[in-house]
mmCIF file of C-alpha atoms and ligand atoms in Angstrom:
data_model
loop_
_atom_site.group_PDB
_atom_site.id
_atom_site.type_symbol
_atom_site.label_atom_id
_atom_site.label_comp_id
_atom_site.label_asym_id
_atom_site.label_seq_id
_atom_site.Cartn_x
_atom_site.Cartn_y
_atom_site.Cartn_z
ATOM 1 C CA UNK A 1 -1.913 25.512 8.964
ATOM 2 C CA UNK A 2 -1.385 24.321 12.869
ATOM 3 C CA UNK A 3 -0.912 20.394 12.025
ATOM 4 C CA UNK A 4 2.669 18.971 11.223
ATOM 5 C CA UNK A 5 2.917 17.933 7.817
ATOM 6 C CA UNK A 6 3.881 14.278 7.563
ATOM 7 C CA UNK A 7 6.126 14.037 4.470
ATOM 8 C CA UNK A 8 5.961 10.936 2.973
ATOM 9 C CA UNK A 9 8.923 12.032 0.592
ATOM 10 C CA UNK A 10 11.424 12.635 3.468
ATOM 11 C CA UNK A 11 10.286 9.105 4.975
ATOM 12 C CA UNK A 12 10.515 7.485 1.645
ATOM 13 C CA UNK A 13 13.588 9.127 0.576
ATOM 14 C CA UNK A 14 14.806 7.035 4.380
ATOM 15 C CA UNK A 15 13.370 4.124 4.036
ATOM 16 C CA UNK A 16 15.061 3.743 0.690
ATOM 17 C CA UNK A 17 18.462 4.414 1.466
ATOM 18 C CA UNK A 18 18.406 1.369 4.042
ATOM 19 C CA UNK A 19 16.832 -0.608 0.974
ATOM 20 C CA UNK A 20 19.122 -0.294 -1.205
ATOM 21 C CA UNK A 21 22.045 -0.744 1.790
ATOM 22 C CA UNK A 22 20.177 -4.302 2.211
ATOM 23 C CA UNK A 23 19.954 -4.609 -1.405
ATOM 24 C CA UNK A 24 23.929 -4.503 -1.680
ATOM 25 C CA UNK A 25 24.368 -6.275 1.006
ATOM 26 C CA UNK A 26 22.500 -9.445 -0.267
ATOM 27 C CA UNK A 27 23.659 -8.525 -3.947
ATOM 28 C CA UNK A 28 27.333 -9.318 -2.599
ATOM 29 C CA UNK A 29 25.362 -12.749 -0.876
ATOM 30 C CA UNK A 30 25.087 -13.453 -4.850
ATOM 31 C CA UNK A 31 21.484 -12.659 -4.283
ATOM 32 C CA UNK A 32 19.777 -9.454 -6.142
ATOM 33 C CA UNK A 33 16.370 -9.047 -5.340
ATOM 34 C CA UNK A 34 14.048 -9.321 -8.485
ATOM 35 C CA UNK A 35 10.342 -7.459 -8.668
ATOM 36 C CA UNK A 36 8.546 -8.141 -11.605
ATOM 37 C CA UNK A 37 5.571 -5.736 -12.657
ATOM 38 C CA UNK A 38 2.650 -7.816 -14.636
ATOM 39 C CA UNK A 39 0.522 -4.643 -16.713
ATOM 40 C CA UNK A 40 -1.974 -5.612 -19.369
ATOM 41 C CA UNK A 41 -3.672 -3.216 -21.153
ATOM 42 C CA UNK A 42 -2.715 0.422 -21.882
ATOM 43 C CA UNK A 43 -4.731 2.289 -18.997
ATOM 44 C CA UNK A 44 -3.126 5.200 -18.470
ATOM 45 C CA UNK A 45 -2.859 5.986 -14.774
ATOM 46 C CA UNK A 46 -1.517 1.819 -14.404
ATOM 47 C CA UNK A 47 1.469 2.928 -16.886
ATOM 48 C CA UNK A 48 2.274 5.783 -14.733
ATOM 49 C CA UNK A 49 2.100 4.148 -11.841
ATOM 50 C CA UNK A 50 4.054 0.782 -12.961
ATOM 51 C CA UNK A 51 6.459 2.980 -14.781
ATOM 52 C CA UNK A 52 7.651 4.617 -10.757
ATOM 53 C CA UNK A 53 7.136 1.057 -9.329
ATOM 54 C CA UNK A 54 10.290 -0.342 -12.155
ATOM 55 C CA UNK A 55 12.438 3.212 -11.366
ATOM 56 C CA UNK A 56 11.554 2.991 -7.431
ATOM 57 C CA UNK A 57 13.362 -0.317 -7.391
ATOM 58 C CA UNK A 58 16.533 0.304 -10.008
ATOM 59 C CA UNK A 59 17.175 3.396 -7.655
ATOM 60 C CA UNK A 60 17.346 0.868 -4.744
ATOM 61 C CA UNK A 61 19.693 -1.128 -6.662
ATOM 62 C CA UNK A 62 16.726 -4.142 -6.807
ATOM 63 C CA UNK A 63 16.816 -5.870 -10.236
ATOM 64 C CA UNK A 64 12.774 -5.587 -12.119
ATOM 65 C CA UNK A 65 11.256 -6.440 -14.268
ATOM 66 C CA UNK A 66 8.348 -5.212 -16.709
ATOM 67 C CA UNK A 67 6.057 -7.459 -18.708
ATOM 68 C CA UNK A 68 3.658 -5.250 -20.698
ATOM 69 C CA UNK A 69 0.865 -7.215 -22.486
ATOM 70 C CA UNK A 70 -1.768 -5.854 -24.791
ATOM 71 C CA UNK A 71 -5.764 -6.240 -23.373
ATOM 72 C CA UNK A 72 -6.258 -8.946 -25.565
ATOM 73 C CA UNK A 73 -3.919 -11.272 -23.037
ATOM 74 C CA UNK A 74 -6.557 -14.532 -22.022
ATOM 75 C CA UNK A 75 -6.887 -14.911 -18.407
ATOM 76 C CA UNK A 76 -4.898 -18.460 -19.130
ATOM 77 C CA UNK A 77 -2.024 -16.813 -20.748
ATOM 78 C CA UNK A 78 -1.480 -13.926 -17.822
ATOM 79 C CA UNK A 79 -2.052 -17.311 -15.000
ATOM 80 C CA UNK A 80 1.076 -19.318 -17.108
ATOM 81 C CA UNK A 81 3.133 -16.061 -16.587
ATOM 82 C CA UNK A 82 2.619 -16.393 -13.030
ATOM 83 C CA UNK A 83 3.247 -19.600 -13.105
ATOM 84 C CA UNK A 84 6.619 -19.342 -14.782
ATOM 85 C CA UNK A 85 7.547 -15.708 -12.662
ATOM 86 C CA UNK A 86 6.389 -18.168 -9.875
ATOM 87 C CA UNK A 87 9.309 -20.778 -9.950
ATOM 88 C CA UNK A 88 12.183 -18.337 -11.371
ATOM 89 C CA UNK A 89 14.464 -17.905 -8.831
ATOM 90 C CA UNK A 90 15.814 -14.400 -10.418
ATOM 91 C CA UNK A 91 11.822 -13.063 -9.247
ATOM 92 C CA UNK A 92 11.334 -12.631 -5.654
ATOM 93 C CA UNK A 93 8.360 -10.174 -5.641
ATOM 94 C CA UNK A 94 5.474 -10.239 -8.141
ATOM 95 C CA UNK A 95 2.876 -7.830 -8.966
ATOM 96 C CA UNK A 96 0.227 -7.820 -11.412
ATOM 97 C CA UNK A 97 -0.905 -4.308 -11.522
ATOM 98 C CA UNK A 98 -4.893 -3.788 -10.857
ATOM 99 C CA UNK A 99 -7.365 -2.955 -12.562
ATOM 100 C CA UNK A 100 -7.161 -5.782 -14.932
ATOM 101 C CA UNK A 101 -9.435 -6.095 -18.429
ATOM 102 C CA UNK A 102 -13.112 -7.254 -16.886
ATOM 103 C CA UNK A 103 -12.569 -10.872 -18.964
ATOM 104 C CA UNK A 104 -9.746 -11.511 -16.632
ATOM 105 C CA UNK A 105 -10.415 -12.847 -13.075
ATOM 106 C CA UNK A 106 -8.333 -10.384 -10.974
ATOM 107 C CA UNK A 107 -8.917 -13.151 -8.068
ATOM 108 C CA UNK A 108 -7.572 -16.021 -10.067
ATOM 109 C CA UNK A 109 -4.357 -14.170 -10.821
ATOM 110 C CA UNK A 110 -3.632 -12.754 -7.237
ATOM 111 C CA UNK A 111 -4.413 -16.947 -5.856
ATOM 112 C CA UNK A 112 -2.148 -18.084 -8.640
ATOM 113 C CA UNK A 113 1.215 -16.059 -7.141
ATOM 114 C CA UNK A 114 2.869 -17.740 -4.704
ATOM 115 C CA UNK A 115 2.166 -16.368 -1.230
ATOM 116 C CA UNK A 116 6.171 -16.488 -0.305
ATOM 117 C CA UNK A 117 6.550 -13.583 -3.672
ATOM 118 C CA UNK A 118 3.223 -11.947 -2.622
ATOM 119 C CA UNK A 119 4.747 -8.737 -2.180
ATOM 120 C CA UNK A 120 1.415 -6.400 -2.686
ATOM 121 C CA UNK A 121 -0.204 -8.868 0.295
ATOM 122 C CA UNK A 122 -3.068 -9.650 -1.558
ATOM 123 C CA UNK A 123 -2.706 -13.190 -1.772
ATOM 124 C CA UNK A 124 -6.041 -14.953 0.459
ATOM 125 C CA UNK A 125 -3.064 -16.076 2.593
ATOM 126 C CA UNK A 126 -1.176 -12.860 3.123
ATOM 127 C CA UNK A 127 -4.725 -11.640 3.956
ATOM 128 C CA UNK A 128 -4.973 -14.657 6.472
ATOM 129 C CA UNK A 129 -1.473 -14.169 7.681
ATOM 130 C CA UNK A 130 -2.430 -10.348 8.341
ATOM 131 C CA UNK A 131 -5.615 -11.477 10.079
ATOM 132 C CA UNK A 132 -3.775 -13.710 12.887
ATOM 133 C CA UNK A 133 -0.734 -11.653 13.396
ATOM 134 C CA UNK A 134 1.555 -14.413 11.504
ATOM 135 C CA UNK A 135 3.358 -12.774 8.688
ATOM 136 C CA UNK A 136 6.407 -13.581 8.204
ATOM 137 C CA UNK A 137 9.283 -16.095 7.242
ATOM 138 C CA UNK A 138 7.201 -19.289 8.555
ATOM 139 C CA UNK A 139 3.617 -18.569 7.200
ATOM 140 C CA UNK A 140 4.959 -16.175 4.684
ATOM 141 C CA UNK A 141 2.626 -13.263 3.972
ATOM 142 C CA UNK A 142 3.294 -9.607 3.108
ATOM 143 C CA UNK A 143 1.568 -6.543 4.829
ATOM 144 C CA UNK A 144 -0.455 -4.571 2.061
ATOM 145 C CA UNK A 145 1.888 -1.822 0.969
ATOM 146 C CA UNK A 146 -0.786 1.228 1.524
ATOM 147 C CA UNK A 147 -1.643 0.504 5.028
ATOM 148 C CA UNK A 148 1.809 -0.446 5.919
ATOM 149 C CA UNK A 149 2.956 2.643 4.408
ATOM 150 C CA UNK A 150 0.388 4.404 6.643
ATOM 151 C CA UNK A 151 1.788 2.605 9.678
ATOM 152 C CA UNK A 152 4.970 4.012 8.796
ATOM 153 C CA UNK A 153 3.863 7.205 8.869
ATOM 154 C CA UNK A 154 2.565 7.576 12.732
ATOM 155 C CA UNK A 155 6.245 5.672 13.625
ATOM 156 C CA UNK A 156 7.586 7.943 12.014
ATOM 157 C CA UNK A 157 6.047 10.986 14.186
ATOM 158 C CA UNK A 158 6.527 9.117 17.041
ATOM 159 C CA UNK A 159 2.809 8.402 17.465
ATOM 160 C CA UNK A 160 1.537 4.836 19.508
ATOM 161 C CA UNK A 161 -1.957 3.794 18.265
ATOM 162 C CA UNK A 162 -2.014 1.593 21.425
ATOM 163 C CA UNK A 163 -4.611 3.424 23.480
ATOM 164 C CA UNK A 164 -5.741 5.885 20.712
ATOM 165 C CA UNK A 165 -9.394 5.787 18.752
ATOM 166 C CA UNK A 166 -8.693 4.837 15.401
ATOM 167 C CA UNK A 167 -11.449 5.668 13.021
ATOM 168 C CA UNK A 168 -11.074 4.532 9.499
ATOM 169 C CA UNK A 169 -12.874 5.054 5.975
ATOM 170 C CA UNK A 170 -13.287 2.713 3.475
ATOM 171 C CA UNK A 171 -12.875 -1.077 3.860
ATOM 172 C CA UNK A 172 -11.394 -2.417 0.831
ATOM 173 C CA UNK A 173 -9.224 -5.486 0.654
ATOM 174 C CA UNK A 174 -6.236 -3.675 -0.422
ATOM 175 C CA UNK A 175 -6.262 -0.375 1.897
ATOM 176 C CA UNK A 176 -9.011 -0.499 4.584
ATOM 177 C CA UNK A 177 -9.918 -3.069 6.006
ATOM 178 C CA UNK A 178 -5.502 -4.335 6.314
ATOM 179 C CA UNK A 179 -5.335 -0.471 7.876
ATOM 180 C CA UNK A 180 -7.801 -1.574 10.451
ATOM 181 C CA UNK A 181 -6.227 -4.889 11.378
ATOM 182 C CA UNK A 182 -2.415 -2.939 11.618
ATOM 183 C CA UNK A 183 -4.280 -0.761 14.254
ATOM 184 C CA UNK A 184 -5.956 -3.108 16.065
ATOM 185 C CA UNK A 185 -2.296 -5.480 16.494
ATOM 186 C CA UNK A 186 -1.032 -2.243 18.144
ATOM 187 C CA UNK A 187 -3.504 -1.943 20.312
ATOM 188 C CA UNK A 188 -5.814 1.162 18.488
ATOM 189 C CA UNK A 189 -9.252 0.525 20.233
ATOM 190 C CA UNK A 190 -10.547 0.332 16.307
ATOM 191 C CA UNK A 191 -13.299 2.308 14.238
ATOM 192 C CA UNK A 192 -14.492 0.936 10.206
ATOM 193 C CA UNK A 193 -16.666 3.454 8.603
ATOM 194 C CA UNK A 194 -18.189 3.375 5.017
ATOM 195 C CA UNK A 195 -20.924 3.944 2.743
ATOM 196 C CA UNK A 196 -23.229 2.564 5.096
ATOM 197 C CA UNK A 197 -21.774 4.600 8.074
ATOM 198 C CA UNK A 198 -25.184 7.020 8.579
ATOM 199 C CA UNK A 199 -23.317 9.485 10.678
ATOM 200 C CA UNK A 200 -19.470 9.318 9.453
ATOM 201 C CA UNK A 201 -18.787 12.498 11.264
ATOM 202 C CA UNK A 202 -20.419 11.095 14.895
ATOM 203 C CA UNK A 203 -17.364 8.704 15.101
ATOM 204 C CA UNK A 204 -14.659 10.730 13.236
ATOM 205 C CA UNK A 205 -14.808 13.645 15.786
ATOM 206 C CA UNK A 206 -13.999 11.213 18.280
ATOM 207 C CA UNK A 207 -10.562 10.060 16.554
ATOM 208 C CA UNK A 208 -6.884 10.489 17.853
ATOM 209 C CA UNK A 209 -6.022 8.429 14.466
ATOM 210 C CA UNK A 210 -8.094 9.159 11.399
ATOM 211 C CA UNK A 211 -7.643 7.403 8.395
ATOM 212 C CA UNK A 212 -9.136 8.555 4.981
ATOM 213 C CA UNK A 213 -9.479 5.905 1.891
ATOM 214 C CA UNK A 214 -12.586 6.468 -0.025
ATOM 215 C CA UNK A 215 -11.106 7.727 -3.163
ATOM 216 C CA UNK A 216 -13.873 10.960 -2.831
ATOM 217 C CA UNK A 217 -12.551 14.380 -2.418
ATOM 218 C CA UNK A 218 -13.934 16.506 0.599
ATOM 219 C CA UNK A 219 -15.250 13.382 2.661
ATOM 220 C CA UNK A 220 -13.429 14.726 5.583
ATOM 221 C CA UNK A 221 -13.908 18.666 6.409
ATOM 222 C CA UNK A 222 -12.639 20.534 9.510
ATOM 223 C CA UNK A 223 -15.478 20.226 11.359
ATOM 224 C CA UNK A 224 -15.272 16.363 11.504
ATOM 225 C CA UNK A 225 -12.146 16.134 13.114
ATOM 226 C CA UNK A 226 -11.523 16.590 16.768
ATOM 227 C CA UNK A 227 -8.269 19.181 17.458
ATOM 228 C CA UNK A 228 -4.871 17.985 18.064
ATOM 229 C CA UNK A 229 -5.721 14.461 15.652
ATOM 230 C CA UNK A 230 -3.694 12.955 13.517
ATOM 231 C CA UNK A 231 -4.735 12.230 9.868
ATOM 232 C CA UNK A 232 -3.696 10.597 6.931
ATOM 233 C CA UNK A 233 -4.855 10.776 3.609
ATOM 234 C CA UNK A 234 -4.642 8.177 1.019
ATOM 235 C CA UNK A 235 -7.478 8.893 -1.254
ATOM 236 C CA UNK A 236 -6.445 9.791 -4.489
ATOM 237 C CA UNK A 237 -9.040 11.927 -6.975
ATOM 238 C CA UNK A 238 -8.487 14.118 -9.218
ATOM 239 C CA UNK A 239 -10.790 17.698 -8.842
ATOM 240 C CA UNK A 240 -12.147 20.406 -10.960
ATOM 241 C CA UNK A 241 -9.270 21.923 -12.255
ATOM 242 C CA UNK A 242 -7.954 18.720 -12.959
ATOM 243 C CA UNK A 243 -5.234 18.578 -9.611
ATOM 244 C CA UNK A 244 -4.241 15.578 -7.563
ATOM 245 C CA UNK A 245 -6.481 15.704 -4.139
ATOM 246 C CA UNK A 246 -7.058 13.542 -1.571
ATOM 247 C CA UNK A 247 -10.364 12.867 0.172
ATOM 248 C CA UNK A 248 -9.446 15.334 2.781
ATOM 249 C CA UNK A 249 -10.872 19.034 2.904
ATOM 250 C CA UNK A 250 -6.865 19.497 3.385
ATOM 251 C CA UNK A 251 -6.913 23.934 3.879
ATOM 252 C CA UNK A 252 -9.902 23.261 6.510
ATOM 253 C CA UNK A 253 -8.432 20.043 8.206
ATOM 254 C CA UNK A 254 -4.511 21.238 8.636
ATOM 255 C CA UNK A 255 -6.394 23.925 10.962
ATOM 256 C CA UNK A 256 -7.893 21.496 13.436
ATOM 257 C CA UNK A 257 -5.649 18.472 13.287
ATOM 258 C CA UNK A 258 -2.097 17.713 14.839
ATOM 259 C CA UNK A 259 -0.279 15.879 11.733
ATOM 260 C CA UNK A 260 -1.469 15.445 8.811
ATOM 261 C CA UNK A 261 -0.583 13.759 5.525
ATOM 262 C CA UNK A 262 -0.142 15.781 2.395
ATOM 263 C CA UNK A 263 -1.593 14.950 -1.594
ATOM 264 C CA UNK A 264 0.560 14.499 -3.331
ATOM 265 C CA UNK A 265 3.482 14.287 -1.453
ATOM 266 C CA UNK A 266 2.506 11.609 1.866
ATOM 267 C CA UNK A 267 0.630 7.786 0.872
ATOM 268 C CA UNK A 268 1.413 7.670 -2.644
ATOM 269 C CA UNK A 269 5.248 7.417 -2.719
ATOM 270 C CA UNK A 270 5.125 5.643 0.756
ATOM 271 C CA UNK A 271 3.064 2.604 -0.876
ATOM 272 C CA UNK A 272 5.546 2.150 -3.495
ATOM 273 C CA UNK A 273 8.295 2.223 -0.548
ATOM 274 C CA UNK A 274 6.820 0.034 0.886
ATOM 275 C CA UNK A 275 6.736 -2.473 -2.369
ATOM 276 C CA UNK A 276 10.533 -2.317 -2.518
ATOM 277 C CA UNK A 277 10.912 -3.021 1.211
ATOM 278 C CA UNK A 278 8.494 -5.990 1.039
ATOM 279 C CA UNK A 279 10.346 -7.014 -2.112
ATOM 280 C CA UNK A 280 13.370 -6.654 -0.030
ATOM 281 C CA UNK A 281 11.860 -9.209 2.677
ATOM 282 C CA UNK A 282 10.682 -11.802 0.497
ATOM 283 C CA UNK A 283 14.383 -12.075 -1.070
ATOM 284 C CA UNK A 284 16.290 -11.913 2.528
ATOM 285 C CA UNK A 285 13.317 -14.419 3.788
ATOM 286 C CA UNK A 286 14.413 -16.566 0.386
ATOM 287 C CA UNK A 287 18.344 -15.765 0.899
ATOM 288 C CA UNK A 288 18.053 -17.366 4.216
ATOM 289 C CA UNK A 289 15.836 -20.463 4.035
ATOM 290 C CA UNK A 290 18.268 -21.572 1.349
ATOM 291 C CA UNK A 291 21.342 -23.151 3.370
HETATM 292 P P1 NAP B 22 -12.518 1.053 -2.793
HETATM 293 O O1 NAP B 22 -11.900 -0.663 -3.060
HETATM 294 O O2 NAP B 22 -13.332 1.972 -3.990
HETATM 295 O O3 NAP B 22 -12.771 1.231 -1.648
HETATM 296 C C1 NAP B 22 -13.681 2.606 -0.731
HETATM 297 C C2 NAP B 22 -14.426 2.472 0.405
HETATM 298 O O4 NAP B 22 -14.716 3.942 0.359
HETATM 299 C C3 NAP B 22 -15.353 1.638 0.615
HETATM 300 O O5 NAP B 22 -15.027 0.393 1.361
HETATM 301 C C4 NAP B 22 -16.279 2.246 0.461
HETATM 302 O O6 NAP B 22 -17.917 1.256 1.258
HETATM 303 C C5 NAP B 22 -16.636 3.651 1.365
HETATM 304 N N1 NAP B 22 -17.345 4.900 0.859
HETATM 305 C C6 NAP B 22 -17.384 5.164 -0.146
HETATM 306 N N2 NAP B 22 -18.133 6.698 0.291
HETATM 307 C C7 NAP B 22 -18.783 6.899 1.510
HETATM 308 C C8 NAP B 22 -18.599 7.544 1.581
HETATM 309 N N3 NAP B 22 -19.333 8.327 1.585
HETATM 310 N N4 NAP B 22 -18.818 7.584 3.901
HETATM 311 C C9 NAP B 22 -17.778 6.728 3.449
HETATM 312 N N5 NAP B 22 -16.933 5.978 3.054
HETATM 313 C C10 NAP B 22 -17.560 5.255 2.056
HETATM 314 O O7 NAP B 22 -11.131 2.099 -3.041
HETATM 315 P P2 NAP B 22 -9.548 1.688 -2.080
HETATM 316 O O8 NAP B 22 -8.957 0.979 -3.330
HETATM 317 O O9 NAP B 22 -9.549 1.420 -0.781
HETATM 318 O O10 NAP B 22 -9.198 2.780 -1.980
HETATM 319 C C11 NAP B 22 -9.569 4.140 -1.497
HETATM 320 C C12 NAP B 22 -8.549 5.717 -2.147
HETATM 321 O O11 NAP B 22 -7.429 5.264 -1.817
HETATM 322 C C13 NAP B 22 -8.888 5.699 -3.841
HETATM 323 O O12 NAP B 22 -9.066 7.312 -4.316
HETATM 324 C C14 NAP B 22 -7.733 5.482 -3.815
HETATM 325 O O13 NAP B 22 -6.953 5.493 -5.814
HETATM 326 C C15 NAP B 22 -6.607 5.243 -3.240
HETATM 327 N N6 NAP B 22 -5.144 5.142 -2.598
HETATM 328 C C16 NAP B 22 -4.773 5.319 -2.902
HETATM 329 C C17 NAP B 22 -3.298 4.643 -2.758
HETATM 330 C C18 NAP B 22 -1.907 5.371 -2.804
HETATM 331 O O14 NAP B 22 -1.047 4.672 -2.892
HETATM 332 N N7 NAP B 22 -2.288 6.930 -2.467
HETATM 333 C C19 NAP B 22 -3.456 3.515 -3.014
HETATM 334 C C20 NAP B 22 -4.427 2.556 -3.043
HETATM 335 C C21 NAP B 22 -5.714 3.228 -2.910
HETATM 336 P P3 NAP B 22 -18.387 0.104 0.393
HETATM 337 O O15 NAP B 22 -17.625 -1.047 0.958
HETATM 338 O O16 NAP B 22 -19.688 0.086 1.480
HETATM 339 O O17 NAP B 22 -18.755 0.766 -0.504
#
C-alpha cells in the first residue's frame, strides 16, 4: 500500500474532544446543547445509526432525546412532534432519521423542522444558504454532516482544494450536491458525475481529489485513479461476505492514491462527529442570540 490513511476515527476523537469542551463551557452558562432524534419504524440499520448518534452526544456532554415511533405513526402525528420540538428550548437540533415509511412525505417533514434546528442540513433553507455561501448565525442553515466531514478530512491532511480538480461521483441532495458545492466554495474546479456519465474513468483519471458517494461496491478501481490523488469513500455497502465496504476497491486504489479513507473507520464516524458540531453550533447561535 502506498497511500496514507485518512483515519476518521482518530480525527473524530479530536473534534469530539473540542465539542465536549465547548459543551461544558455552554453548560456553565446555563445552556446544555440538546439533540432530539426521531425514529419511525424498526429498520435494524436505522436503529444502529440513531443509537450511535445518541451515544456520541452523551459522550460529549450533550443532552439527547431519542423518540421511537411505530411504523404506523401518521404524517400528521410526526409533524406535530416536530412542531413541538421546534418550540422546545432544551432542544437545539432535530434529526428525523431517514428513510421514513412510504406513507410519510419526508420532504414535508424536513421542511417542518425549524432551519435554526436543522442540524442534518437537509432543509431547503440550509441547501439554499449553502448554495449562496450564507450558512451562519444570521440566515441560519447547517452544512450536511457527511460532506462537512469530508471537508474536515481534507483539512486534516493539509490538502487545500484551491486550484485542484475535484471529481464527485454521485449527485444526491444529502451527499453529492452539497459536497460539490463545498469544494467549489473552497475554489476547486469541480466535476459532478452520476449514473448518466458515460465514461466515469475519463473524469476520475484527471482528478486530484475524488469523492465517491454512489452506494455500489468497486465503482472506483485503481486504473481510474491518478497516482497521488486523494480518495474519499463515502459509500456504505455490504460485500458478498456481508462485510461493510465502500464504493472504492480499497486494496487496488490504495496502491495508486496518495491518501485514502477506509471503510469502516473513515467517513462514517466523521458524519456523526459533524452532527455533534452542528448541534453545538445551533446551541451557541441560540445562546449568543439571546440577550
Ligand atoms: P443516492 O441518493 O442513492 O445517490 C447515489 C448517486 O450515485 C446518484 O446520484 C446516482 O446517479 C449515482 N450513481 C449510481 N450509479 C452510478 C454509477 N455507476 N456511476 C456513477 N454514479 C452513479 O445515495 P446517497 O444517499 O448519496 O449515498 C451514497 C452512498 O453513501 C451510499 O452507499 C450511502 O449508504 C452512503 N452514505 C454514507 C454515509 C456515511 O456516513 N458514511 C452517509 C450518507 C450516505 P443518479 O443521480 O443519476 O441516479
